[in-house]
Amino acid sequence: MKGWRASHDPFHCTCASEKGGVHPRGAVPAAQRTDFLLRRAAASGRDDRTRCQADSAGFLRRARRPRACFSASWGGDQTMRILDLLDEYNAKATFFLVGIWVDKYPELVKEIHDRGHEIGNHSSKHPHMTKISESRMRQELSDMAEKLEAITGEKPTLFRPPYGDYNNTVVSVARSEGYEVVQWSIDSLDWKNKGAADLIRRATTNVAPGDIVLFHNDSKYILDALPTILKTYHQQGFTLIPVGELLLEGNTTIDVQGRQHPAKAE
């Protein structure tokens, strides 16, 4: 995969991954905070596995009930309402949290956990991971994990690099610390504040099984758009599940597009 500039991110980060190198699952342009993992429900009841081209790309297992995936980094004022809307549609989510957000909103962290959502690591202080030392990378991961564990009693196992800024070293260090690195496939561009209609269109057009759609929990129109988005996903037959339920277990490989595959038997 060639390097690319995430021009949709307000921080205009540059991210690159060398072809044949180490890739996060679903290595696509990334920003931060809020996303949904979508899976079209299998009518047959089979274990119908579908290739994902997603934040944590892989093969989807059939979910028994609707679930989803979320994240948060900055503001928290809208988070409770987002949780309520997810509850209304019986959806579960993954919230990628930054340590400074955890410090500021410990009650929301507990609420997210207590409502049964998955929480991922988004670093402690939100640095560009490719511009810091390996020792600081490990510190960023451990500091946030310790804060989260103190509140929820659980350590995160998924990591999203701030600004979508990663390279081989970032992925290797994260994996050595027990994390899988994830990104996403559809950017709602909600941070541009173009209105609820634009947000709904971007989040619901050409959505495929396995997609993860990026939102921001503090964007201006997310509460106006989210009910329609969730209703549309439901009407389209999608099940919303956390990132962790997407990942394959056992020996796997990641191709240059960031897709996860079962390892071939030798």
PDB file of C-alpha atoms in Angstrom:
ATOM      1  CA  MET A   1       0.000   0.000   0.000  1.00  0.00           C
ATOM      2  CA  LYS A   2       1.345   3.397  -0.913  1.00  0.00           C
ATOM      3  CA  GLY A   3       1.566   6.269   1.508  1.00  0.00           C
ATOM      4  CA  TRP A   4      -1.348   8.691   1.551  1.00  0.00           C
ATOM      5  CA  ARG A   5      -2.343  11.985   3.119  1.00  0.00           C
ATOM      6  CA  ALA A   6      -5.470  11.907   5.228  1.00  0.00           C
ATOM      7  CA  SER A   7      -6.753  15.245   3.964  1.00  0.00           C
ATOM      8  CA  HIS A   8     -10.142  14.599   5.535  1.00  0.00           C
ATOM      9  CA  ASP A   9      -8.580  14.797   8.984  1.00  0.00           C
ATOM     10  CA  PRO A  10      -8.549  18.339  10.406  1.00  0.00           C
ATOM     11  CA  PHE A  11      -4.924  17.765  11.434  1.00  0.00           C
ATOM     12  CA  HIS A  12      -3.895  16.755   7.880  1.00  0.00           C
ATOM     13  CA  CYS A  13      -1.756  13.859   8.973  1.00  0.00           C
ATOM     14  CA  THR A  14       0.451  11.851   6.645  1.00  0.00           C
ATOM     15  CA  CYS A  15       0.332   8.074   7.016  1.00  0.00           C
ATOM     16  CA  ALA A  16       2.255   5.424   5.135  1.00  0.00           C
ATOM     17  CA  SER A  17       2.735   1.680   5.067  1.00  0.00           C
ATOM     18  CA  GLU A  18       5.283   0.024   2.831  1.00  0.00           C
ATOM     19  CA  LYS A  19       4.046  -2.684   0.461  1.00  0.00           C
ATOM     20  CA  GLY A  20       4.805  -6.052   1.939  1.00  0.00           C
ATOM     21  CA  GLY A  21       5.302  -4.565   5.392  1.00  0.00           C
ATOM     22  CA  VAL A  22       3.212  -4.782   8.511  1.00  0.00           C
ATOM     23  CA  HIS A  23      -0.338  -3.472   8.164  1.00  0.00           C
ATOM     24  CA  PRO A  24      -3.098  -2.739  10.619  1.00  0.00           C
ATOM     25  CA  ARG A  25      -6.356  -4.501   9.878  1.00  0.00           C
ATOM     26  CA  GLY A  26      -8.220  -2.452   7.351  1.00  0.00           C
ATOM     27  CA  ALA A  27      -5.374  -0.057   6.531  1.00  0.00           C
ATOM     28  CA  VAL A  28      -7.402   2.780   5.085  1.00  0.00           C
ATOM     29  CA  PRO A  29      -7.263   6.562   5.701  1.00  0.00           C
ATOM     30  CA  ALA A  30      -8.116   7.198   9.333  1.00  0.00           C
ATOM     31  CA  ALA A  31      -8.936   9.983  11.749  1.00  0.00           C
ATOM     32  CA  GLN A  32     -10.373   9.234  15.174  1.00  0.00           C
ATOM     33  CA  ARG A  33     -13.235   8.795  17.584  1.00  0.00           C
ATOM     34  CA  THR A  34     -16.529   7.337  16.357  1.00  0.00           C
ATOM     35  CA  ASP A  35     -17.281   4.522  13.975  1.00  0.00           C
ATOM     36  CA  PHE A  36     -19.752   1.774  13.233  1.00  0.00           C
ATOM     37  CA  LEU A  37     -18.982  -1.753  12.164  1.00  0.00           C
ATOM     38  CA  LEU A  38     -21.719  -3.065   9.898  1.00  0.00           C
ATOM     39  CA  ARG A  39     -22.604  -6.589   8.892  1.00  0.00           C
ATOM     40  CA  ARG A  40     -25.512  -7.676   6.772  1.00  0.00           C
ATOM     41  CA  ALA A  41     -27.536 -10.257   8.651  1.00  0.00           C
ATOM     42  CA  ALA A  42     -27.536 -13.728   7.102  1.00  0.00           C
ATOM     43  CA  ALA A  43     -31.114 -14.830   6.439  1.00  0.00           C
ATOM     44  CA  SER A  44     -30.161 -18.474   6.076  1.00  0.00           C
ATOM     45  CA  GLY A  45     -28.814 -18.826   9.613  1.00  0.00           C
ATOM     46  CA  ARG A  46     -25.514 -20.171   8.281  1.00  0.00           C
ATOM     47  CA  ASP A  47     -22.109 -19.020   9.555  1.00  0.00           C
ATOM     48  CA  ASP A  48     -22.059 -16.906   6.370  1.00  0.00           C
ATOM     49  CA  ARG A  49     -18.586 -15.344   6.388  1.00  0.00           C
ATOM     50  CA  THR A  50     -18.044 -12.292   4.237  1.00  0.00           C
ATOM     51  CA  ARG A  51     -14.786 -10.553   3.405  1.00  0.00           C
ATOM     52  CA  CYS A  52     -14.499  -7.249   5.216  1.00  0.00           C
ATOM     53  CA  GLN A  53     -12.878  -4.152   3.817  1.00  0.00           C
ATOM     54  CA  ALA A  54     -12.985  -2.431   7.141  1.00  0.00           C
ATOM     55  CA  ASP A  55     -11.218  -0.768  10.018  1.00  0.00           C
ATOM     56  CA  SER A  56     -10.375  -4.151  11.467  1.00  0.00           C
ATOM     57  CA  ALA A  57     -10.786  -6.072   8.251  1.00  0.00           C
ATOM     58  CA  GLY A  58     -11.446  -9.770   8.347  1.00  0.00           C
ATOM     59  CA  PHE A  59     -14.310 -12.232   7.964  1.00  0.00           C
ATOM     60  CA  LEU A  60     -17.627 -11.714   9.658  1.00  0.00           C
ATOM     61  CA  ARG A  61     -19.315 -14.233  11.850  1.00  0.00           C
ATOM     62  CA  ARG A  62     -23.094 -14.235  12.036  1.00  0.00           C
ATOM     63  CA  ALA A  63     -24.193 -12.126  15.022  1.00  0.00           C
ATOM     64  CA  ARG A  64     -27.165 -13.199  17.124  1.00  0.00           C
ATOM     65  CA  ARG A  65     -28.273  -9.622  17.814  1.00  0.00           C
ATOM     66  CA  PRO A  66     -27.558  -6.103  16.489  1.00  0.00           C
ATOM     67  CA  ARG A  67     -24.228  -4.643  17.595  1.00  0.00           C
ATOM     68  CA  ALA A  68     -22.039  -1.660  16.602  1.00  0.00           C
ATOM     69  CA  CYS A  69     -18.697   0.058  17.142  1.00  0.00           C
ATOM     70  CA  PHE A  70     -17.931   3.586  18.509  1.00  0.00           C
ATOM     71  CA  SER A  71     -14.968   5.722  19.743  1.00  0.00           C
ATOM     72  CA  ALA A  72     -14.388   9.026  21.619  1.00  0.00           C
ATOM     73  CA  SER A  73     -11.476  11.441  21.999  1.00  0.00           C
ATOM     74  CA  TRP A  74     -12.543  15.013  22.780  1.00  0.00           C
ATOM     75  CA  GLY A  75     -15.940  16.333  23.874  1.00  0.00           C
ATOM     76  CA  GLY A  76     -18.354  14.313  25.972  1.00  0.00           C
ATOM     77  CA  ASP A  77     -21.573  16.320  26.109  1.00  0.00           C
ATOM     78  CA  GLN A  78     -23.355  14.213  23.465  1.00  0.00           C
ATOM     79  CA  THR A  79     -22.107  10.814  24.553  1.00  0.00           C
ATOM     80  CA  MET A  80     -25.035   9.890  26.807  1.00  0.00           C
ATOM     81  CA  ARG A  81     -27.540  10.603  24.055  1.00  0.00           C
ATOM     82  CA  ILE A  82     -25.463   8.537  21.613  1.00  0.00           C
ATOM     83  CA  LEU A  83     -25.566   5.669  24.101  1.00  0.00           C
ATOM     84  CA  ASP A  84     -29.322   6.051  24.455  1.00  0.00           C
ATOM     85  CA  LEU A  85     -29.792   5.933  20.672  1.00  0.00           C
ATOM     86  CA  LEU A  86     -27.679   2.783  20.444  1.00  0.00           C
ATOM     87  CA  ASP A  87     -29.834   1.248  23.156  1.00  0.00           C
ATOM     88  CA  GLU A  88     -32.990   2.113  21.205  1.00  0.00           C
ATOM     89  CA  TYR A  89     -31.704   0.044  18.280  1.00  0.00           C
ATOM     90  CA  ASN A  90     -30.225  -2.689  20.481  1.00  0.00           C
ATOM     91  CA  ALA A  91     -26.790  -1.886  19.060  1.00  0.00           C
ATOM     92  CA  LYS A  92     -23.414  -2.444  20.689  1.00  0.00           C
ATOM     93  CA  ALA A  93     -20.303  -0.421  19.911  1.00  0.00           C
ATOM     94  CA  THR A  94     -16.541  -0.082  20.268  1.00  0.00           C
ATOM     95  CA  PHE A  95     -15.385   3.233  21.746  1.00  0.00           C
ATOM     96  CA  PHE A  96     -11.749   4.104  21.043  1.00  0.00           C
ATOM     97  CA  LEU A  97     -10.795   6.366  23.942  1.00  0.00           C
ATOM     98  CA  VAL A  98      -7.835   8.661  24.620  1.00  0.00           C
ATOM     99  CA  GLY A  99      -6.367   8.726  28.109  1.00  0.00           C
ATOM    100  CA  ILE A 100      -6.971  12.454  28.520  1.00  0.00           C
ATOM    101  CA  TRP A 101     -10.651  11.819  27.668  1.00  0.00           C
ATOM    102  CA  VAL A 102     -10.756   9.050  30.259  1.00  0.00           C
ATOM    103  CA  ASP A 103      -9.324  11.475  32.846  1.00  0.00           C
ATOM    104  CA  LYS A 104     -11.960  14.087  32.041  1.00  0.00           C
ATOM    105  CA  TYR A 105     -14.989  11.795  31.726  1.00  0.00           C
ATOM    106  CA  PRO A 106     -14.508   8.770  34.015  1.00  0.00           C
ATOM    107  CA  GLU A 107     -18.262   8.555  34.606  1.00  0.00           C
ATOM    108  CA  LEU A 108     -18.856   8.262  30.850  1.00  0.00           C
ATOM    109  CA  VAL A 109     -16.176   5.578  30.564  1.00  0.00           C
ATOM    110  CA  LYS A 110     -17.981   3.592  33.245  1.00  0.00           C
ATOM    111  CA  GLU A 111     -21.337   4.177  31.536  1.00  0.00           C
ATOM    112  CA  ILE A 112     -19.977   2.989  28.176  1.00  0.00           C
ATOM    113  CA  HIS A 113     -18.614  -0.150  29.810  1.00  0.00           C
ATOM    114  CA  ASP A 114     -21.664  -0.804  31.972  1.00  0.00           C
ATOM    115  CA  ARG A 115     -23.947  -0.643  28.921  1.00  0.00           C
ATOM    116  CA  GLY A 116     -21.986  -3.495  27.385  1.00  0.00           C
ATOM    117  CA  HIS A 117     -19.904  -1.662  24.791  1.00  0.00           C
ATOM    118  CA  GLU A 118     -16.321  -2.527  23.851  1.00  0.00           C
ATOM    119  CA  ILE A 119     -13.546  -0.011  24.588  1.00  0.00           C
ATOM    120  CA  GLY A 120     -10.362   0.337  22.539  1.00  0.00           C
ATOM    121  CA  ASN A 121      -7.095   2.177  23.156  1.00  0.00           C
ATOM    122  CA  HIS A 122      -6.558   5.434  21.227  1.00  0.00           C
ATOM    123  CA  SER A 123      -3.349   6.368  23.128  1.00  0.00           C
ATOM    124  CA  SER A 124      -2.922   8.423  26.283  1.00  0.00           C
ATOM    125  CA  LYS A 125      -2.158  11.907  24.924  1.00  0.00           C
ATOM    126  CA  HIS A 126      -3.012  11.575  21.205  1.00  0.00           C
ATOM    127  CA  PRO A 127       0.479  11.951  19.657  1.00  0.00           C
ATOM    128  CA  HIS A 128       1.601  11.175  16.117  1.00  0.00           C
ATOM    129  CA  MET A 129       2.830   7.662  16.859  1.00  0.00           C
ATOM    130  CA  THR A 130       5.327   7.579  13.963  1.00  0.00           C
ATOM    131  CA  LYS A 131       7.133  10.598  15.412  1.00  0.00           C
ATOM    132  CA  ILE A 132       7.822   9.210  18.878  1.00  0.00           C
ATOM    133  CA  SER A 133      10.219   6.565  20.189  1.00  0.00           C
ATOM    134  CA  GLU A 134       9.269   2.948  20.692  1.00  0.00           C
ATOM    135  CA  SER A 135       9.518   3.387  24.449  1.00  0.00           C
ATOM    136  CA  ARG A 136       7.079   6.284  24.350  1.00  0.00           C
ATOM    137  CA  MET A 137       4.750   4.265  22.110  1.00  0.00           C
ATOM    138  CA  ARG A 138       4.643   1.611  24.797  1.00  0.00           C
ATOM    139  CA  GLN A 139       4.088   4.276  27.451  1.00  0.00           C
ATOM    140  CA  GLU A 140       1.174   5.773  25.511  1.00  0.00           C
ATOM    141  CA  LEU A 141      -0.472   2.363  25.327  1.00  0.00           C
ATOM    142  CA  SER A 142       0.173   1.356  28.919  1.00  0.00           C
ATOM    143  CA  ASP A 143      -0.851   4.686  30.470  1.00  0.00           C
ATOM    144  CA  MET A 144      -4.246   4.643  28.785  1.00  0.00           C
ATOM    145  CA  ALA A 145      -4.761   0.945  29.511  1.00  0.00           C
ATOM    146  CA  GLU A 146      -4.027   1.444  33.218  1.00  0.00           C
ATOM    147  CA  LYS A 147      -6.540   4.302  33.438  1.00  0.00           C
ATOM    148  CA  LEU A 148      -9.187   2.226  31.707  1.00  0.00           C
ATOM    149  CA  GLU A 149      -8.533  -0.855  33.812  1.00  0.00           C
ATOM    150  CA  ALA A 150      -8.842   1.210  37.004  1.00  0.00           C
ATOM    151  CA  ILE A 151     -12.386   2.174  35.978  1.00  0.00           C
ATOM    152  CA  THR A 152     -13.669  -0.924  34.198  1.00  0.00           C
ATOM    153  CA  GLY A 153     -11.443  -3.721  35.476  1.00  0.00           C
ATOM    154  CA  GLU A 154     -10.594  -4.634  31.875  1.00  0.00           C
ATOM    155  CA  LYS A 155      -7.599  -3.944  29.644  1.00  0.00           C
ATOM    156  CA  PRO A 156      -8.224  -3.002  25.989  1.00  0.00           C
ATOM    157  CA  THR A 157      -6.933  -5.247  23.205  1.00  0.00           C
ATOM    158  CA  LEU A 158      -7.596  -3.021  20.167  1.00  0.00           C
ATOM    159  CA  PHE A 159      -5.581   0.085  19.243  1.00  0.00           C
ATOM    160  CA  ARG A 160      -6.317   2.907  16.840  1.00  0.00           C
ATOM    161  CA  PRO A 161      -3.350   5.182  16.116  1.00  0.00           C
ATOM    162  CA  PRO A 162      -4.170   8.882  16.562  1.00  0.00           C
ATOM    163  CA  TYR A 163      -4.618  10.699  13.249  1.00  0.00           C
ATOM    164  CA  GLY A 164      -4.438   7.315  11.522  1.00  0.00           C
ATOM    165  CA  ASP A 165      -0.648   7.785  11.702  1.00  0.00           C
ATOM    166  CA  TYR A 166       1.073   4.401  11.597  1.00  0.00           C
ATOM    167  CA  ASN A 167       4.013   2.530  10.089  1.00  0.00           C
ATOM    168  CA  ASN A 168       5.546  -0.922  10.499  1.00  0.00           C
ATOM    169  CA  THR A 169       7.084   0.005  13.848  1.00  0.00           C
ATOM    170  CA  VAL A 170       3.827   1.306  15.320  1.00  0.00           C
ATOM    171  CA  VAL A 171       1.971  -1.860  14.353  1.00  0.00           C
ATOM    172  CA  SER A 172       4.757  -4.154  15.574  1.00  0.00           C
ATOM    173  CA  VAL A 173       5.074  -2.377  18.923  1.00  0.00           C
ATOM    174  CA  ALA A 174       1.318  -2.405  19.465  1.00  0.00           C
ATOM    175  CA  ARG A 175       1.110  -6.115  18.686  1.00  0.00           C
ATOM    176  CA  SER A 176       4.011  -6.852  21.041  1.00  0.00           C
ATOM    177  CA  GLU A 177       1.960  -5.144  23.759  1.00  0.00           C
ATOM    178  CA  GLY A 178      -1.026  -7.384  23.051  1.00  0.00           C
ATOM    179  CA  TYR A 179      -3.025  -5.144  20.701  1.00  0.00           C
ATOM    180  CA  GLU A 180      -4.415  -5.520  17.223  1.00  0.00           C
ATOM    181  CA  VAL A 181      -4.273  -2.275  15.232  1.00  0.00           C
ATOM    182  CA  VAL A 182      -7.429  -1.143  13.423  1.00  0.00           C
ATOM    183  CA  GLN A 183      -8.625   1.632  11.096  1.00  0.00           C
ATOM    184  CA  TRP A 184     -11.875   2.102   9.097  1.00  0.00           C
ATOM    185  CA  SER A 185     -13.298   2.091   5.568  1.00  0.00           C
ATOM    186  CA  ILE A 186     -15.941   4.854   5.288  1.00  0.00           C
ATOM    187  CA  ASP A 187     -15.452   8.393   6.581  1.00  0.00           C
ATOM    188  CA  SER A 188     -18.656  10.303   7.293  1.00  0.00           C
ATOM    189  CA  LEU A 189     -16.685  13.590   7.353  1.00  0.00           C
ATOM    190  CA  ASP A 190     -19.051  14.714  10.075  1.00  0.00           C
ATOM    191  CA  TRP A 191     -16.395  17.049  11.503  1.00  0.00           C
ATOM    192  CA  LYS A 192     -16.894  19.313   8.464  1.00  0.00           C
ATOM    193  CA  ASN A 193     -20.341  20.199   9.862  1.00  0.00           C
ATOM    194  CA  LYS A 194     -22.120  20.213   6.491  1.00  0.00           C
ATOM    195  CA  GLY A 195     -25.438  19.267   8.044  1.00  0.00           C
ATOM    196  CA  ALA A 196     -27.357  16.149   9.008  1.00  0.00           C
ATOM    197  CA  ALA A 197     -28.401  15.333   5.427  1.00  0.00           C
ATOM    198  CA  ASP A 198     -24.797  15.236   4.211  1.00  0.00           C
ATOM    199  CA  LEU A 199     -23.788  13.095   7.169  1.00  0.00           C
ATOM    200  CA  ILE A 200     -26.639  10.645   6.567  1.00  0.00           C
ATOM    201  CA  ARG A 201     -25.789  10.388   2.869  1.00  0.00           C
ATOM    202  CA  ARG A 202     -22.112   9.672   3.460  1.00  0.00           C
ATOM    203  CA  ALA A 203     -22.824   7.157   6.212  1.00  0.00           C
ATOM    204  CA  THR A 204     -25.496   5.148   4.392  1.00  0.00           C
ATOM    205  CA  THR A 205     -24.522   5.223   0.689  1.00  0.00           C
ATOM    206  CA  ASN A 206     -22.671   2.210  -0.750  1.00  0.00           C
ATOM    207  CA  VAL A 207     -22.268   0.577   2.643  1.00  0.00           C
ATOM    208  CA  ALA A 208     -21.153  -3.049   2.323  1.00  0.00           C
ATOM    209  CA  PRO A 209     -20.891  -5.967   4.763  1.00  0.00           C
ATOM    210  CA  GLY A 210     -17.909  -5.459   7.041  1.00  0.00           C
ATOM    211  CA  ASP A 211     -17.601  -1.706   6.613  1.00  0.00           C
ATOM    212  CA  ILE A 212     -16.698   0.511   9.520  1.00  0.00           C
ATOM    213  CA  VAL A 213     -18.081   4.018   9.186  1.00  0.00           C
ATOM    214  CA  LEU A 214     -16.270   6.823  10.986  1.00  0.00           C
ATOM    215  CA  PHE A 215     -18.135   9.381  13.070  1.00  0.00           C
ATOM    216  CA  HIS A 216     -17.088  11.776  15.819  1.00  0.00           C
ATOM    217  CA  ASN A 217     -18.969  11.691  19.101  1.00  0.00           C
ATOM    218  CA  ASP A 218     -18.719  15.477  19.442  1.00  0.00           C
ATOM    219  CA  SER A 219     -19.545  16.518  15.860  1.00  0.00           C
ATOM    220  CA  LYS A 220     -22.220  19.175  15.436  1.00  0.00           C
ATOM    221  CA  TYR A 221     -24.900  17.127  13.643  1.00  0.00           C
ATOM    222  CA  ILE A 222     -24.286  13.599  14.940  1.00  0.00           C
ATOM    223  CA  LEU A 223     -27.360  13.593  17.201  1.00  0.00           C
ATOM    224  CA  ASP A 224     -29.568  14.892  14.392  1.00  0.00           C
ATOM    225  CA  ALA A 225     -28.299  12.289  11.927  1.00  0.00           C
ATOM    226  CA  LEU A 226     -27.756   9.204  14.063  1.00  0.00           C
ATOM    227  CA  PRO A 227     -31.415   8.119  14.447  1.00  0.00           C
ATOM    228  CA  THR A 228     -31.896   8.073  10.657  1.00  0.00           C
ATOM    229  CA  ILE A 229     -28.555   6.341  10.131  1.00  0.00           C
ATOM    230  CA  LEU A 230     -29.394   3.588  12.612  1.00  0.00           C
ATOM    231  CA  LYS A 231     -32.881   3.174  11.168  1.00  0.00           C
ATOM    232  CA  THR A 232     -31.464   2.956   7.634  1.00  0.00           C
ATOM    233  CA  TYR A 233     -28.920   0.309   8.628  1.00  0.00           C
ATOM    234  CA  HIS A 234     -31.721  -1.696  10.227  1.00  0.00           C
ATOM    235  CA  GLN A 235     -33.884  -1.398   7.114  1.00  0.00           C
ATOM    236  CA  GLN A 236     -30.943  -2.492   4.952  1.00  0.00           C
ATOM    237  CA  GLY A 237     -30.590  -5.639   7.039  1.00  0.00           C
ATOM    238  CA  PHE A 238     -27.343  -4.729   8.727  1.00  0.00           C
ATOM    239  CA  THR A 239     -26.298  -5.949  12.145  1.00  0.00           C
ATOM    240  CA  LEU A 240     -24.097  -3.545  14.128  1.00  0.00           C
ATOM    241  CA  ILE A 241     -21.304  -5.253  16.062  1.00  0.00           C
ATOM    242  CA  PRO A 242     -18.085  -4.239  17.862  1.00  0.00           C
ATOM    243  CA  VAL A 243     -14.734  -4.446  16.092  1.00  0.00           C
ATOM    244  CA  GLY A 244     -13.607  -7.274  18.339  1.00  0.00           C
ATOM    245  CA  GLU A 245     -16.360  -9.535  17.022  1.00  0.00           C
ATOM    246  CA  LEU A 246     -15.085  -9.077  13.495  1.00  0.00           C
ATOM    247  CA  LEU A 247     -11.586 -10.428  14.033  1.00  0.00           C
ATOM    248  CA  LEU A 248     -10.712 -13.988  13.165  1.00  0.00           C
ATOM    249  CA  GLU A 249      -9.267 -16.150  15.894  1.00  0.00           C
ATOM    250  CA  GLY A 250      -6.268 -18.447  15.623  1.00  0.00           C
ATOM    251  CA  ASN A 251      -3.455 -18.143  13.072  1.00  0.00           C
ATOM    252  CA  THR A 252      -4.169 -15.400  10.552  1.00  0.00           C
ATOM    253  CA  THR A 253      -2.379 -13.277   7.987  1.00  0.00           C
ATOM    254  CA  ILE A 254      -2.951  -9.669   6.870  1.00  0.00           C
ATOM    255  CA  ASP A 255      -2.607  -8.815   3.182  1.00  0.00           C
ATOM    256  CA  VAL A 256      -1.334  -5.523   1.759  1.00  0.00           C
ATOM    257  CA  GLN A 257      -4.891  -4.144   1.679  1.00  0.00           C
ATOM    258  CA  GLY A 258      -5.290  -4.708   5.415  1.00  0.00           C
ATOM    259  CA  ARG A 259      -7.648  -7.690   5.085  1.00  0.00           C
ATOM    260  CA  GLN A 260      -7.412 -10.571   7.507  1.00  0.00           C
ATOM    261  CA  HIS A 261      -7.309 -14.163   6.243  1.00  0.00           C
ATOM    262  CA  PRO A 262      -6.989 -17.557   7.941  1.00  0.00           C
ATOM    263  CA  ALA A 263      -3.403 -18.749   7.720  1.00  0.00           C
ATOM    264  CA  LYS A 264      -2.914 -21.518   5.176  1.00  0.00           C
ATOM    265  CA  ALA A 265      -1.883 -24.869   6.596  1.00  0.00           C
ATOM    266  CA  GLU A 266       1.682 -25.820   5.636  1.00  0.00           C
TER     267      GLU A 266
END
